[in-house]
XYZ file of C-alpha atoms in Angstrom:
184
model
C 75.715 123.035 -64.330
C 79.256 123.838 -65.346
C 78.106 127.170 -66.750
C 76.326 128.062 -63.484
C 79.380 127.050 -61.438
C 81.672 129.281 -63.538
C 79.192 132.149 -63.258
C 79.038 131.862 -59.497
C 82.795 131.414 -59.174
C 83.337 134.467 -61.434
C 80.951 136.492 -59.273
C 82.817 135.617 -56.078
C 86.214 136.325 -57.658
C 85.024 139.728 -58.872
C 83.458 140.533 -55.487
C 86.661 139.530 -53.718
C 88.815 141.570 -56.073
C 86.613 144.697 -55.585
C 86.716 144.273 -51.841
C 90.457 143.725 -51.810
C 90.986 146.913 -53.842
C 88.815 148.994 -51.531
C 90.451 147.847 -48.294
C 93.381 150.275 -48.549
C 92.405 153.101 -46.175
C 92.811 156.731 -47.100
C 95.958 158.392 -45.763
C 93.971 160.674 -43.432
C 92.295 157.575 -41.872
C 95.685 155.999 -41.259
C 97.030 159.196 -39.722
C 93.950 159.787 -37.538
C 94.192 156.369 -36.086
C 97.943 156.633 -35.490
C 97.708 159.999 -33.683
C 94.762 158.767 -31.600
C 96.776 155.686 -30.566
C 99.845 157.845 -29.946
C 97.830 160.134 -27.628
C 96.324 157.227 -25.779
C 99.669 155.460 -25.338
C 101.849 158.580 -24.744
C 103.963 157.914 -27.848
C 105.038 159.724 -30.957
C 104.024 158.703 -34.552
C 106.703 157.484 -36.965
C 104.945 157.875 -40.367
C 106.779 156.265 -43.264
C 105.935 157.012 -46.870
C 106.972 153.992 -48.958
C 106.169 151.856 -52.045
C 106.258 148.153 -52.745
C 109.044 148.462 -55.322
C 111.318 150.447 -52.976
C 114.314 148.424 -51.784
C 115.395 150.991 -49.235
C 111.847 150.989 -47.766
C 112.149 147.269 -47.232
C 115.516 147.768 -45.547
C 114.011 150.400 -43.239
C 111.182 148.055 -42.297
C 113.644 145.174 -41.709
C 115.718 147.337 -39.394
C 112.699 148.696 -37.485
C 111.393 145.106 -37.061
C 114.738 143.453 -36.234
C 114.510 141.635 -32.988
C 117.378 143.663 -31.533
C 115.464 147.011 -31.803
C 111.795 146.283 -32.526
C 110.707 146.637 -28.861
C 112.636 149.899 -28.588
C 110.632 151.388 -31.475
C 107.346 149.843 -30.415
C 107.721 151.258 -26.888
C 108.155 154.826 -28.211
C 106.271 155.060 -31.508
C 103.069 154.176 -33.320
C 104.603 153.215 -36.632
C 102.402 153.529 -39.707
C 102.980 153.425 -43.447
C 101.505 155.469 -46.232
C 101.914 153.917 -49.677
C 102.705 156.418 -52.465
C 104.363 156.540 -55.906
C 103.477 152.929 -56.800
C 104.512 151.546 -60.165
C 102.098 151.262 -63.011
C 99.514 148.560 -62.396
C 99.950 148.724 -58.597
C 98.356 152.110 -57.969
C 95.617 150.225 -56.088
C 98.105 149.738 -53.269
C 98.355 153.503 -52.690
C 96.634 155.254 -49.814
C 94.341 157.939 -51.293
C 95.661 161.360 -50.357
C 99.091 159.963 -49.501
C 100.961 162.117 -52.032
C 99.321 165.292 -50.677
C 100.101 164.266 -47.160
C 103.742 163.631 -47.992
C 103.862 167.135 -49.580
C 102.183 168.619 -46.502
C 105.009 167.208 -44.393
C 107.748 168.700 -46.622
C 108.200 165.535 -48.763
C 107.553 167.034 -52.157
C 110.225 165.823 -54.600
C 111.815 163.620 -51.922
C 112.639 159.972 -52.577
C 111.438 157.010 -50.607
C 111.313 156.078 -47.899
C 110.449 159.482 -46.597
C 109.523 159.570 -42.860
C 108.309 161.987 -40.331
C 107.998 162.039 -36.571
C 104.725 163.566 -35.401
C 103.256 164.374 -32.028
C 99.825 163.241 -30.855
C 98.248 166.172 -32.672
C 99.858 165.305 -35.998
C 102.255 168.216 -35.620
C 105.536 167.692 -37.504
C 108.426 167.401 -35.064
C 111.110 166.084 -37.440
C 111.424 164.740 -40.962
C 114.025 162.647 -42.839
C 115.622 165.583 -44.477
C 119.199 166.586 -43.988
C 119.449 170.310 -44.579
C 122.333 171.279 -46.811
C 123.533 174.804 -47.604
C 124.159 175.107 -51.323
C 126.915 177.147 -52.914
C 124.530 180.050 -53.479
C 123.595 180.115 -49.815
C 120.183 178.539 -50.155
C 119.255 175.687 -47.887
C 117.938 172.544 -49.465
C 116.643 169.408 -47.873
C 118.041 166.103 -48.955
C 116.166 162.961 -47.872
C 118.249 160.528 -45.850
C 115.583 157.875 -46.412
C 116.580 154.675 -44.690
C 119.552 155.612 -42.545
C 122.633 153.685 -43.510
C 125.749 155.798 -43.753
C 127.464 157.073 -40.569
C 126.112 160.598 -41.152
C 122.552 159.423 -41.869
C 122.472 157.197 -38.779
C 123.809 160.019 -36.654
C 120.987 162.310 -37.849
C 118.431 159.512 -37.157
C 119.850 158.889 -33.703
C 119.815 162.673 -32.959
C 116.098 162.752 -33.807
C 115.427 159.642 -31.662
C 117.321 161.312 -28.779
C 115.030 164.342 -29.007
C 111.764 162.459 -29.392
C 112.106 159.468 -27.077
C 113.421 158.483 -23.667
C 115.792 155.898 -25.155
C 119.033 155.474 -23.223
C 122.490 155.850 -24.744
C 122.933 152.045 -24.793
C 119.541 151.573 -26.539
C 120.417 154.257 -29.115
C 123.728 152.490 -29.722
C 121.843 149.232 -30.462
C 119.678 151.042 -33.001
C 122.686 152.828 -34.558
C 124.558 149.541 -34.912
C 121.544 147.874 -36.609
C 120.926 150.714 -39.066
C 124.613 150.920 -39.968
C 124.243 147.330 -41.281
C 121.925 148.735 -43.974
C 124.937 150.295 -45.784
C 126.615 146.957 -46.464
C 123.505 145.053 -47.633
């Protein structure tokens, strides 16, 4: 009896584990749903590439979901996450095709979080890169990730200004909240 119980329990555990590992949707599935929802709701897509180990990713999510500005983002964006660059042993959390999607949206060799603003057709409007002119005259993108410094927050607010109908006072609320990320 005990042997049968352990066999049945083991079967259910294995089945649950397999189902849990296969529930992470592919990146293209996440994106397709996001752009469909954005089109239906007249919003933009804020697509965030992140990983479970990334402290700045958690700060970004905390700021986006803070009660002072959550509604402002929810009213203007469909926010989705694509999990990439997971640590060894947690690769099962990644969205298949996420790395390639990040590269497609100019995120190759960028740190996390890396985010993009897309229109309802998945066209890239803005990304989280600050363009910097190097000494040799070439322009290189540096990821601002989770906006925290004054310069990073200014860049983020400038993008929000161009992609939303947020008022100056609403943008100020968002800027104030994201500036708190620098001191945490």
